[in-house]
Coordinates of C-alpha atoms in Angstrom, one line a residue:
Chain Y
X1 CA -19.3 16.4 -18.2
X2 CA -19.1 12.9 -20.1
X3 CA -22.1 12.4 -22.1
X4 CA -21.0 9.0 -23.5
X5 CA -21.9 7.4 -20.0
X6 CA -25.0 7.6 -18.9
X7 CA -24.7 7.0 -15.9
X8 CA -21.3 7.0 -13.6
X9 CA -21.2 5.9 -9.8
X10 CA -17.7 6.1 -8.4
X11 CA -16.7 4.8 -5.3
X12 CA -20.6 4.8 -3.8
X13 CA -20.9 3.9 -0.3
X14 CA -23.8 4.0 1.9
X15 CA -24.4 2.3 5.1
X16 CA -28.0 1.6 7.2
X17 CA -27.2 1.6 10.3
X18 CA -25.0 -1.4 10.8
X19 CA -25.2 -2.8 7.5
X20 CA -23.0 -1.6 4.5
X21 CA -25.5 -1.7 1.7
X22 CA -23.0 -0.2 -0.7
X23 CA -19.1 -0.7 -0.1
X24 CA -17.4 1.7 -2.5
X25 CA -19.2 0.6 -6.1
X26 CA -18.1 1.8 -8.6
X27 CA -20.1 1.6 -12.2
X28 CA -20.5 2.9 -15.7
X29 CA -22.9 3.1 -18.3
X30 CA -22.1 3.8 -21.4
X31 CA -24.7 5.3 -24.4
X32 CA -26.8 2.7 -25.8
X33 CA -25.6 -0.2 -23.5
X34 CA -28.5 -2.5 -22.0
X35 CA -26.8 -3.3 -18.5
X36 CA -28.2 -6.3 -16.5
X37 CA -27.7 -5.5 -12.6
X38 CA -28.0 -9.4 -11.0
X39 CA -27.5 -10.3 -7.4
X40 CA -29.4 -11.8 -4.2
X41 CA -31.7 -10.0 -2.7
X42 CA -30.2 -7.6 -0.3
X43 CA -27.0 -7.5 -2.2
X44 CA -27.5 -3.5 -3.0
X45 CA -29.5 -3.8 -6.7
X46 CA -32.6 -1.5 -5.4
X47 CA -30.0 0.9 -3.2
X48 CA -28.0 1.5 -6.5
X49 CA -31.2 2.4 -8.1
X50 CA -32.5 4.8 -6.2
X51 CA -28.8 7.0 -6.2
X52 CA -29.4 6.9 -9.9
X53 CA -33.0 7.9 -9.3
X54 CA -31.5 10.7 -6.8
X55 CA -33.7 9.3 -4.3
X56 CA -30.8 8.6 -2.1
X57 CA -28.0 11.0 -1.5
X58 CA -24.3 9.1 -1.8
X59 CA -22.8 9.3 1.7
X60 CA -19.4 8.7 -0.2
X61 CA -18.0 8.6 -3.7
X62 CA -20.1 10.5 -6.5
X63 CA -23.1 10.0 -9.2
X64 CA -23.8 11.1 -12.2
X65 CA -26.5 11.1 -14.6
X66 CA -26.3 12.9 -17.7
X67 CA -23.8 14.2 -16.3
X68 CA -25.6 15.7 -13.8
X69 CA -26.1 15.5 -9.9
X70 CA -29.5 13.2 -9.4
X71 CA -29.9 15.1 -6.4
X72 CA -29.7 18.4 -6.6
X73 CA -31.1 18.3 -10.4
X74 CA -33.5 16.1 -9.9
X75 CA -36.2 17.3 -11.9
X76 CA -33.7 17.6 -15.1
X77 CA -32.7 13.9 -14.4
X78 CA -36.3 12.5 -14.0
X79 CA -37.9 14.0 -16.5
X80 CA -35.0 12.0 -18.9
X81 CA -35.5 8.6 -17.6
X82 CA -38.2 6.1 -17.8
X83 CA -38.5 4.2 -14.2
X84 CA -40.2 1.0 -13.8
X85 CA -40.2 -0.3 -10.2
X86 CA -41.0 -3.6 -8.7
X87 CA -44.2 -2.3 -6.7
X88 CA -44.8 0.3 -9.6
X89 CA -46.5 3.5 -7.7
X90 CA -49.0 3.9 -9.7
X91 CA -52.1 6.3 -7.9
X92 CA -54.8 3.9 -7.7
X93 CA -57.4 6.1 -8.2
X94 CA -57.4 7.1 -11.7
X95 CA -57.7 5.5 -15.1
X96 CA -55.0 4.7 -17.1
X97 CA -56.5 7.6 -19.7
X98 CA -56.1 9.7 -16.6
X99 CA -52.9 8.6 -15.8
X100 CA -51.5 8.9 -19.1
X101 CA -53.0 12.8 -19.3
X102 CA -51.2 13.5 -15.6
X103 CA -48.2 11.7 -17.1
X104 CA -48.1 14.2 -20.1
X105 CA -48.3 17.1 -18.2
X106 CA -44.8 16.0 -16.2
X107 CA -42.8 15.1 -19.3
X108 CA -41.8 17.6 -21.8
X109 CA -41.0 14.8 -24.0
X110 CA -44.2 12.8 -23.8
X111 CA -45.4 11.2 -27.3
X112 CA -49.2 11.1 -26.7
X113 CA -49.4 8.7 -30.1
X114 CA -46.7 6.6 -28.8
X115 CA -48.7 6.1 -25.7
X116 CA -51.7 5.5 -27.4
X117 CA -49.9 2.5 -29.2
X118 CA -48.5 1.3 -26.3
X119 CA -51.8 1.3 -24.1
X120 CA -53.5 -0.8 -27.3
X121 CA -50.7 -3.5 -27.7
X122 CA -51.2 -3.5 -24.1
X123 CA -54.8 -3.9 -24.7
X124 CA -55.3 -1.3 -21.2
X125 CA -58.9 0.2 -21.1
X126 CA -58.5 4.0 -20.9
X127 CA -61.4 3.7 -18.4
X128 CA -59.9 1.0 -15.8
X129 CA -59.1 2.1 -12.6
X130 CA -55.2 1.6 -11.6
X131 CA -56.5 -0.3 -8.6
X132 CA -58.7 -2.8 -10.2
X133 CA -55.7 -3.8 -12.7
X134 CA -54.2 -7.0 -12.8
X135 CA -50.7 -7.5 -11.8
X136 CA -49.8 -7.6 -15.1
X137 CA -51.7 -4.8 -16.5
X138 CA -50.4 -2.8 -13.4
X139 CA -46.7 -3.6 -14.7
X140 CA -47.6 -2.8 -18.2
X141 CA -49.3 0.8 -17.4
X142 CA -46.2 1.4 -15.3
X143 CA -43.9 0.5 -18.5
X144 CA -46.4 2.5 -20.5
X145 CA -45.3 5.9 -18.7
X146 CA -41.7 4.6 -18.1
X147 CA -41.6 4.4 -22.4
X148 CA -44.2 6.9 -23.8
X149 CA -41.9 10.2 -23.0
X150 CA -38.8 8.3 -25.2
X151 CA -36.5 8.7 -21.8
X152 CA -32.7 8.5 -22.8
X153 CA -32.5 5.9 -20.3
X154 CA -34.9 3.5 -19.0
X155 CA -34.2 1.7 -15.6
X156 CA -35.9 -1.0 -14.8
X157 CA -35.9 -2.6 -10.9
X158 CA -37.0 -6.3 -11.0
X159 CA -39.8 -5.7 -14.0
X160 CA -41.2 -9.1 -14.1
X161 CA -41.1 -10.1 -9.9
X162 CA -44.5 -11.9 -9.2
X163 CA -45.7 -12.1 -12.9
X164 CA -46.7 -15.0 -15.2
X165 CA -44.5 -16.1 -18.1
X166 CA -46.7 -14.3 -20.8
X167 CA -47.1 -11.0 -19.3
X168 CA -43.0 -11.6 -18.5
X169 CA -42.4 -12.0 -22.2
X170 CA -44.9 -8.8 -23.4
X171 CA -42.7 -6.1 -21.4
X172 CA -39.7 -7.7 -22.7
X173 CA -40.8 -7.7 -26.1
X174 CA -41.9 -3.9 -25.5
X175 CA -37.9 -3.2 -23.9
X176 CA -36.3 -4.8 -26.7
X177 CA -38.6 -3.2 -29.2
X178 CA -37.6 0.4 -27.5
X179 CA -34.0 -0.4 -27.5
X180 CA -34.2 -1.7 -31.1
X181 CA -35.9 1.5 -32.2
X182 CA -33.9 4.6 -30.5
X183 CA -30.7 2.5 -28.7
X184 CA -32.0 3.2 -25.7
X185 CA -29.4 3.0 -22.5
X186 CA -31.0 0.6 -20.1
X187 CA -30.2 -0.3 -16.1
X188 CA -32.0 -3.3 -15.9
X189 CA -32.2 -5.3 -12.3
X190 CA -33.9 -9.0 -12.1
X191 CA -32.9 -11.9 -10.6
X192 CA -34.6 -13.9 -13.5
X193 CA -31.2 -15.0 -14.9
X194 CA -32.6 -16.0 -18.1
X195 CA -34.4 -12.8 -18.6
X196 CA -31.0 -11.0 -18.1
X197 CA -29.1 -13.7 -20.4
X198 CA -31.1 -12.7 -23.3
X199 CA -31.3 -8.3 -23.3
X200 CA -28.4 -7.5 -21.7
X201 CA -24.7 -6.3 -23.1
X202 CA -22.9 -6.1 -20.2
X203 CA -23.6 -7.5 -17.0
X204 CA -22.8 -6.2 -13.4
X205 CA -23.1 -8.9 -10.1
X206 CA -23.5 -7.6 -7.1
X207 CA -23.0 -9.9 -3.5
X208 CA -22.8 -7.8 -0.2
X209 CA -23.1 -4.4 -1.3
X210 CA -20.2 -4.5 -4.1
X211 CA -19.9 -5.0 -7.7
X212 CA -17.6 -8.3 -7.8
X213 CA -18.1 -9.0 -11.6
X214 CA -18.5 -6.0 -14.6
X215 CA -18.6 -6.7 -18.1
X216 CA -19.7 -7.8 -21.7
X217 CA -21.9 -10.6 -20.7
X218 CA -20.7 -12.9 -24.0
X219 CA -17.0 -12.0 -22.4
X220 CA -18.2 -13.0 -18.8
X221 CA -19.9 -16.6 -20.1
X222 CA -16.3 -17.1 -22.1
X223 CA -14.1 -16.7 -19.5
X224 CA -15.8 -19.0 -16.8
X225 CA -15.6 -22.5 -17.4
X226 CA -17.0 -25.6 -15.5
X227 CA -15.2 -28.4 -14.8
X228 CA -15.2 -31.7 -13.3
X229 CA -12.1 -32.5 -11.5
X230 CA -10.9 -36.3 -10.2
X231 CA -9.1 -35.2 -7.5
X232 CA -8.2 -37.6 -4.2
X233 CA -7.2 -34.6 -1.7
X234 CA -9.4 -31.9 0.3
X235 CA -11.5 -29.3 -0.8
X236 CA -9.4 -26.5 0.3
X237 CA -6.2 -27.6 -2.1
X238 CA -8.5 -27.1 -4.7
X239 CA -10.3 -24.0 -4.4
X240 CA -6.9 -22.6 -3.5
X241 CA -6.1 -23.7 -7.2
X242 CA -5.6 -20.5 -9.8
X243 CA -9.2 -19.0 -10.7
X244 CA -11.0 -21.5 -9.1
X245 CA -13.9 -19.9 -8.0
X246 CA -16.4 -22.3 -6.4
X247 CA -16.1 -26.6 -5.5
X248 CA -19.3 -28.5 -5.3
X249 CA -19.5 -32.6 -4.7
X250 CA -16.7 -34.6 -3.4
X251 CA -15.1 -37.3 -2.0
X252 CA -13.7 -38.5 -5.9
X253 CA -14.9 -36.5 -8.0
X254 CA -15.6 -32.1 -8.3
X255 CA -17.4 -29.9 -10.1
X256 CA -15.2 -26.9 -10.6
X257 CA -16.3 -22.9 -11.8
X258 CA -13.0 -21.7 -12.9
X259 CA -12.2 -17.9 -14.2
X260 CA -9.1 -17.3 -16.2
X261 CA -6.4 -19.0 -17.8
X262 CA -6.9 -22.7 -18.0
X263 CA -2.9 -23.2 -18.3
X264 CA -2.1 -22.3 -14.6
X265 CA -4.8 -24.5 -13.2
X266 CA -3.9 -27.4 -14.9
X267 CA -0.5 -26.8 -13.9
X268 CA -1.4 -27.0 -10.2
X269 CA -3.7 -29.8 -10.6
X270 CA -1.6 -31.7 -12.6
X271 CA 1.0 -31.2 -9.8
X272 CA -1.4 -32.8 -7.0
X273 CA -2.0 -36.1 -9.5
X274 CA -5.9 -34.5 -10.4
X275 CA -6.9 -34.9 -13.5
X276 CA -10.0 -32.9 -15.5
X277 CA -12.9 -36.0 -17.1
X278 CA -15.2 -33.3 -18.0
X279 CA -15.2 -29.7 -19.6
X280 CA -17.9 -27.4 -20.2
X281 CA -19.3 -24.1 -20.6
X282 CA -21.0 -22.7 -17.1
X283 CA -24.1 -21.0 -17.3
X284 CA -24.9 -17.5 -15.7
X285 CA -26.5 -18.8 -13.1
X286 CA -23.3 -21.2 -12.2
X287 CA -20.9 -18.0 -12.4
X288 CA -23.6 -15.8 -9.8
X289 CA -23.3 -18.9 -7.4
X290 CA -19.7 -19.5 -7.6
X291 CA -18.8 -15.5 -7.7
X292 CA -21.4 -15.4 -4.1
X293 CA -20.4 -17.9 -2.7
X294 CA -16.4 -17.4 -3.2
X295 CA -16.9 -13.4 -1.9
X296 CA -18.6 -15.2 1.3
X297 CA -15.7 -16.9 1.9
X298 CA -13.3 -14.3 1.4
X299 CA -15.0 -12.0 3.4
X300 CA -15.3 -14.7 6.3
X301 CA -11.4 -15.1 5.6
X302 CA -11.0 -11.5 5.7
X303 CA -12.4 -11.1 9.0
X304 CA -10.5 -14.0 10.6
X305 CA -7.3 -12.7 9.5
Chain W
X1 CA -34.8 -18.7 -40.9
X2 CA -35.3 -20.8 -37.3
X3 CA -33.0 -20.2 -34.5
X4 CA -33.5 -21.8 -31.2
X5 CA -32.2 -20.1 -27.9
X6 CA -31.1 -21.4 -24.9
X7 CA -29.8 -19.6 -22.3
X8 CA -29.5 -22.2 -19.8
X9 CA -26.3 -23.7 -21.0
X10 CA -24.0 -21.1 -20.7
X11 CA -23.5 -20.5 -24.5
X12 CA -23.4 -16.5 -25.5
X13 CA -26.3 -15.8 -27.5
X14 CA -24.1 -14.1 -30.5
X15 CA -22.3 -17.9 -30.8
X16 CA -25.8 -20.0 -30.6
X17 CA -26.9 -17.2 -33.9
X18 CA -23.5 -17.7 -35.4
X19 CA -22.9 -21.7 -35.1
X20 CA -26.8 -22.3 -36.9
X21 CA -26.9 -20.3 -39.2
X22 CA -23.6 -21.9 -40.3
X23 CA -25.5 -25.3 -39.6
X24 CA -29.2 -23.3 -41.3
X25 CA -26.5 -22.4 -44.7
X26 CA -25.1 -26.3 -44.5
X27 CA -28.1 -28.3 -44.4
X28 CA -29.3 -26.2 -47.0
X29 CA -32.1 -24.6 -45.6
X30 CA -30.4 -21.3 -46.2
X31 CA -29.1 -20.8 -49.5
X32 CA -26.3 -18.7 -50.9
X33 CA -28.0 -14.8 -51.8
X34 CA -30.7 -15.7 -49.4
X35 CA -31.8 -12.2 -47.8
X36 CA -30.8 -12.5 -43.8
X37 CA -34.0 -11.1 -41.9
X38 CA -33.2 -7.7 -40.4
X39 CA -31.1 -7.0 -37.1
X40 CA -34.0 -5.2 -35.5
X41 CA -37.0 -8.3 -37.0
X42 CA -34.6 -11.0 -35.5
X43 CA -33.7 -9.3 -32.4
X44 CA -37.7 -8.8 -31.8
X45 CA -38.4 -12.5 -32.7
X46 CA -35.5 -14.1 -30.6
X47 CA -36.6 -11.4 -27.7
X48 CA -32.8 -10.2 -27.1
X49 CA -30.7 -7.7 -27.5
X50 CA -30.4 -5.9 -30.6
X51 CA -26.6 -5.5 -30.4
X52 CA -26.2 -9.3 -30.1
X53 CA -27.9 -9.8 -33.2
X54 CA -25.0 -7.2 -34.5
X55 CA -22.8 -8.8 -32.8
X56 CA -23.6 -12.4 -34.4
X57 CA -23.8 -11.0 -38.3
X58 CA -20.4 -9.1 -37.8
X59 CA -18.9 -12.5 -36.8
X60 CA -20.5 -14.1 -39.6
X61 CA -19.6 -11.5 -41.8
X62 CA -15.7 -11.5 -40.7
X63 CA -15.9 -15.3 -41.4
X64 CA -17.5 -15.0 -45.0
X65 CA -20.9 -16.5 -43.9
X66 CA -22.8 -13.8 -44.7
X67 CA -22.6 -10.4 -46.6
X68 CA -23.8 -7.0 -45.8
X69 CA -24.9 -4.4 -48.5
X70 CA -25.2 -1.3 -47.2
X71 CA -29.2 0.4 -47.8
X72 CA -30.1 -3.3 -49.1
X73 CA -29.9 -5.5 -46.5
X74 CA -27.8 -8.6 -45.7
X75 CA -27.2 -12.2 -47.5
X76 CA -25.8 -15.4 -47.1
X77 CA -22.4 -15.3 -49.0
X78 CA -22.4 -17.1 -52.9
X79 CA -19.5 -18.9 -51.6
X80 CA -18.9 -19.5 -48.1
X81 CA -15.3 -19.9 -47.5
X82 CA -14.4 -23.8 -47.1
X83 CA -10.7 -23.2 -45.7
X84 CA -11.8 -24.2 -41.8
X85 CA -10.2 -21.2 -39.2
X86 CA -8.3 -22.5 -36.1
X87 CA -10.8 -21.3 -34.3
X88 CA -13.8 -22.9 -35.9
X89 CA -11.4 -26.3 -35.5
X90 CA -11.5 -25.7 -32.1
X91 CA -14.7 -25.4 -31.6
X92 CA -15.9 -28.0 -33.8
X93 CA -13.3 -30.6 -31.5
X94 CA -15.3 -29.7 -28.6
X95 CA -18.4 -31.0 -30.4
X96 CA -16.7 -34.4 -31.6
X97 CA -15.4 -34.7 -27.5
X98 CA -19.5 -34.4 -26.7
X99 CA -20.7 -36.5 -29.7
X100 CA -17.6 -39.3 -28.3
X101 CA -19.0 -39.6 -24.3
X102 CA -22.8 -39.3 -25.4
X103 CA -21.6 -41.9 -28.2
X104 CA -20.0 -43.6 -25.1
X105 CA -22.8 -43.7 -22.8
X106 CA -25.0 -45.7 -25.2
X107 CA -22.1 -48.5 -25.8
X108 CA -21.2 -47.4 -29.8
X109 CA -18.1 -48.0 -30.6
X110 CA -16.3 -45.8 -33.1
X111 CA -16.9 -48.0 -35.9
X112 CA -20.9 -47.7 -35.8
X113 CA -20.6 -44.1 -35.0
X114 CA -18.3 -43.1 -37.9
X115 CA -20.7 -45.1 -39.9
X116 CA -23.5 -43.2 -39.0
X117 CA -21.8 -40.0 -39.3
X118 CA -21.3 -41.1 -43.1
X119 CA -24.9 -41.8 -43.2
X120 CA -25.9 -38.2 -41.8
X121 CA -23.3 -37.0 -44.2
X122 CA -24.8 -38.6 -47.3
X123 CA -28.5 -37.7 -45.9
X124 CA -27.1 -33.7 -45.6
X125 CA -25.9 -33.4 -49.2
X126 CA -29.1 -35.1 -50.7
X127 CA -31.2 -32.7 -49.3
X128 CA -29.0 -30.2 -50.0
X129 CA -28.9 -31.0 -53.5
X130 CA -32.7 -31.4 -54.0
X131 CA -33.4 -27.5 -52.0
X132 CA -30.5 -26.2 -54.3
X133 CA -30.8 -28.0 -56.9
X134 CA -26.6 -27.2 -57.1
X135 CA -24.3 -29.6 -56.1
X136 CA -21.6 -27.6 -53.7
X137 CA -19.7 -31.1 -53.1

C-alpha cells in the first residue's frame, strides 16, 4: 500500500462497445498535489472519474485509492473523498438543512460547523428546496457536501460547466481556500483552461482515451514554445522537424508549437534555409491544440501503416 | 502588494509572482524589510494554487529577493543582490527583443528609444527616492 499517492491508475483500459474510452492510462496522484485533468469532451476525463469513484470496474490494468480497491471497498473510499459532479445529484426534494443533516449521517468525518460556514459564505437558505436552486446555488450546495466532511481528496468533474463568471470564481475561491487550509489532494477536470492554469500543480491531457501529456504544469508551459517560422517548403518537412508538435498558417510564413530542445530544430531548419522571425511562450491552450491535433495525426498515420 | 495575473500568455504563474515583485521591490513600491503578505492570504487573493505562491517565494528567496524567518513571516531582503544571474540575463534579453519589434512597429529608432529608456530610468529612481527616502543608486 502506497499512501503518498492518492490515487494510482496503471495501465486502465476500458472499451464501450466499439469505442476505446480508455487505452491503457496510466496516472498518479501524489499527497497534497492539485491535478488538473484537461481534454475534449469525449477524450476519457469523466470515464477516469468514475474508476476513481469505483463506479466503474477497470476491464484492464489496476486502481487504487488510498490504497485501496474503489470497487470492492467502496464505502471506505467514498466516505474519504469529496465528489463534485457536473450535473451534481443532488435529491431535489429536500432543503439544503435537510441535505446537510442526511449528509452527516453518511460521513463519519462530517464538520457540522464547517458546514454551517460554508452554507453562509454561500449565502444557501437552510429552508430552499434543492429543486428551486439556481444553478449556481445547486453547484455550491453540491461543493458544500463535497467539502464539509474534510475528504482527503476532493475530485472535482467539470465544477464550473454552464455557470456565470461570479459563481465560477466563488467555488474556486472555496477550492483554493480548502487546499490552502489542510493540502488537500485534488483531481480536478474542466475544460476552462484558464481555470485549470491558475489551481493546478500538475497537469494531465487527455485526447482519445490516453494521457499524452503528465506533469508540473510550470514545467509543461516551459518546455513548449511557439514559434514563427519563414519557411518556403511544405508543411509536412516541417512538422516532421524535431518536437514540432503542431503547424498553423502558410504559404511564407508558420506558426510553430515546439516541445523539447530548441538546438535540434534549428539544426534541421536551418538545414532547409528556414529561418525563426518570432519566439514566444505558448499558452495552455496552444499546447492542448497542438498535443490533439498531433495524436490525430499519428493515430491516422498509425492506422495507414 | 499588487500582482496582476494572466494566464492567457503562456507565462507560469510562480514567474509572473517572481518577475513583479522584482519590478514591485525596483520601482520602490516595495521596500527593503517590507513584511511579504502570507502564502495562504496571497494564494486566496490571486485565486491559485497555494504551492505556486511557494513555489514563487522559494525562487525569490534562492535569488536574495526576499527573506523568510521562520514563526515571523517573510520580507523583502535589506539588500537585494545587484550581481545579475545568467539566468535573469536571459530573461531580461527576451524582454529587450519584445521592447525592440514593438519599438519597431511604431517607427522608433534606437536613438529615441534609448532616450526614453533614460527617461523611464531617471523617473524610476526619483520615485524611488521620495517612497524611500534612501538613495540605493
Amino acid at each position: 500500500m502506497n499512501m503518498d499517492r492518492i490515487i494510482k491508475l496503471e495501465q486502465v483500459s476500458r472499451r464501450y462497445g466499439a469505442k476505446l474510452a480508455l487505452d491503457g492510462v496510466s496516472l498518479e496522484i501524489p499527497s497534497g498535489v492539485v491535478l488538473g485533468l484537461v481534454g475534449a469532451n469525449g477524450a476519457g476525463k469523466t470515464t477516469l472519474i468514475k474508476h476513481v469513484l469505483g463506479l466503474l470496474r477497470a476491464q484492464r490494468g489496476s486502481v487504487r485509492v488510498f490504497g485501496l480497491d474503489p470497487v470492492k471497498q467502496s464505502v471506505e473510499v467514498l466516505s474519504r473523498l469529496g465528489y463534485l459532479s457536473e450535473d451534481r445529484d443532488l435529491p431535489p426534494w429536500m432543503s439544503v438543512g435537510e441535505l446537510m443533516r442526511y449528509s452527516r449521517a453518511f460521513y463519519p468525518r462530517w464538520d457540522s460547523a464547517y458546514a454551517e460556514r460554508l452554507r453562509q459564505q454561500f449565502q444557501l437558505s437552510d429552508s430552499s428546496r434543492i429543486r428551486t436552486l439556481s444553478k449556481g446555488e445547486l453547484a455550491k450546495a453540491g461543493l458544500l457536501v463535497a467539502l464539509a466532511h474534510r475528504p482527503e481528496l476532493l475530485v472535482l468533474d467539470e465544477p464550473s460547466s454552464g455557470l456565470d463568471p461570479l459563481v465560477r470564481r466563488e467555488l474556486l475561491e472555496a477550492v483554493v481556500r480548502s487546499v490552502a487550509e489542510e493540502g488537500r489532494t485534488v483531481l480536478f477536470s474542466s475544460h476552462m483552461l484558464d481555470e485549470i492554469g491558475r489551481v493546478s500543480d500538475r497537469i494531465a491531457m487527455m485526447v482519445q482515451g490516453r494521457v499524452v501529456l503528465n506533469g508540473p504544469l510550470h514545467e509543461v508551459l516551459e518546455s513548449h514554445r511557439r514559434l514563427v517560422v519563414r519557411f518556403p517548403q511544405s508543411k509536412d518537412r516541417l512538422l516532421a522537424m524535431p518536437g514540432a508538435l503542431a503547424i498553423q498558417g502558410g504559404p511564407e510564413e508558420w506558426t510553430v508549437i515546439r516541445n523539447g530542445g530548441q538546438e535540434a530544430f534549428l539544426n534541421a531548419l536551418h538545414e532547409v534555409r528556414g529561418e525563426v522571425v518570432e519566439e514566444g511562450q505558448a499558452t495552455l491552450e496552444e499546447i492542448f491544440h497542438a498535443r490533439a491535433s498531433r495524436h490525430a495525426v499519428e493515430t491516422t498515420e498509425n492506422h495507414a501503416g | 502588494m499588487e500582482i496582476r495575473l494572466s494566464t492567457s500568455d503562456g507565462v507560469p504563474v510562480y514567474r509572473q509572482i517572481v518577475n513583479q515583485v522584482k519590478y514591485l521591490i525596483a520601482s520602490g513600491r516595495l521596500r527593503a524589510g517590507q513584511e511579504m503578505p502570507t502564502i495562504r492570504a496571497l494564494a486566496e487573493r490571486l485565486l491559485i494554487n497555494p504551492n505556486t505562491v511557494v513555489h514563487a517565494y522559494a525562487e525569490l528567496e534562492k535569488e536574495g529577493v526576499i527573506v523568510c524567518r521562520h514563526g515571523s513571516g517573510t520580507f523583502v531582503a535589506e539588500s537585494v543582490s545587484r550581481q545579475p544571474g545568467r539566468d535573469g540575463v536571459q530573461a531580461l534579453a527576451a524582454r529587450v527583443d519584445s521592447l525592440l519589434v514593438d519599438a519597431a512597429h511604431l517607427n522608433l529608432g534606437l536613438g529615441p528609444l534609448l532616450q526614453l529608456i533614460a527617461q523611464r530610468h531617471r523617473l524610476l529612481k526619483k520615485n524611488q527616492n521620495t517612497s524611500n527616502g534612501i538613495d540605493h543608486a
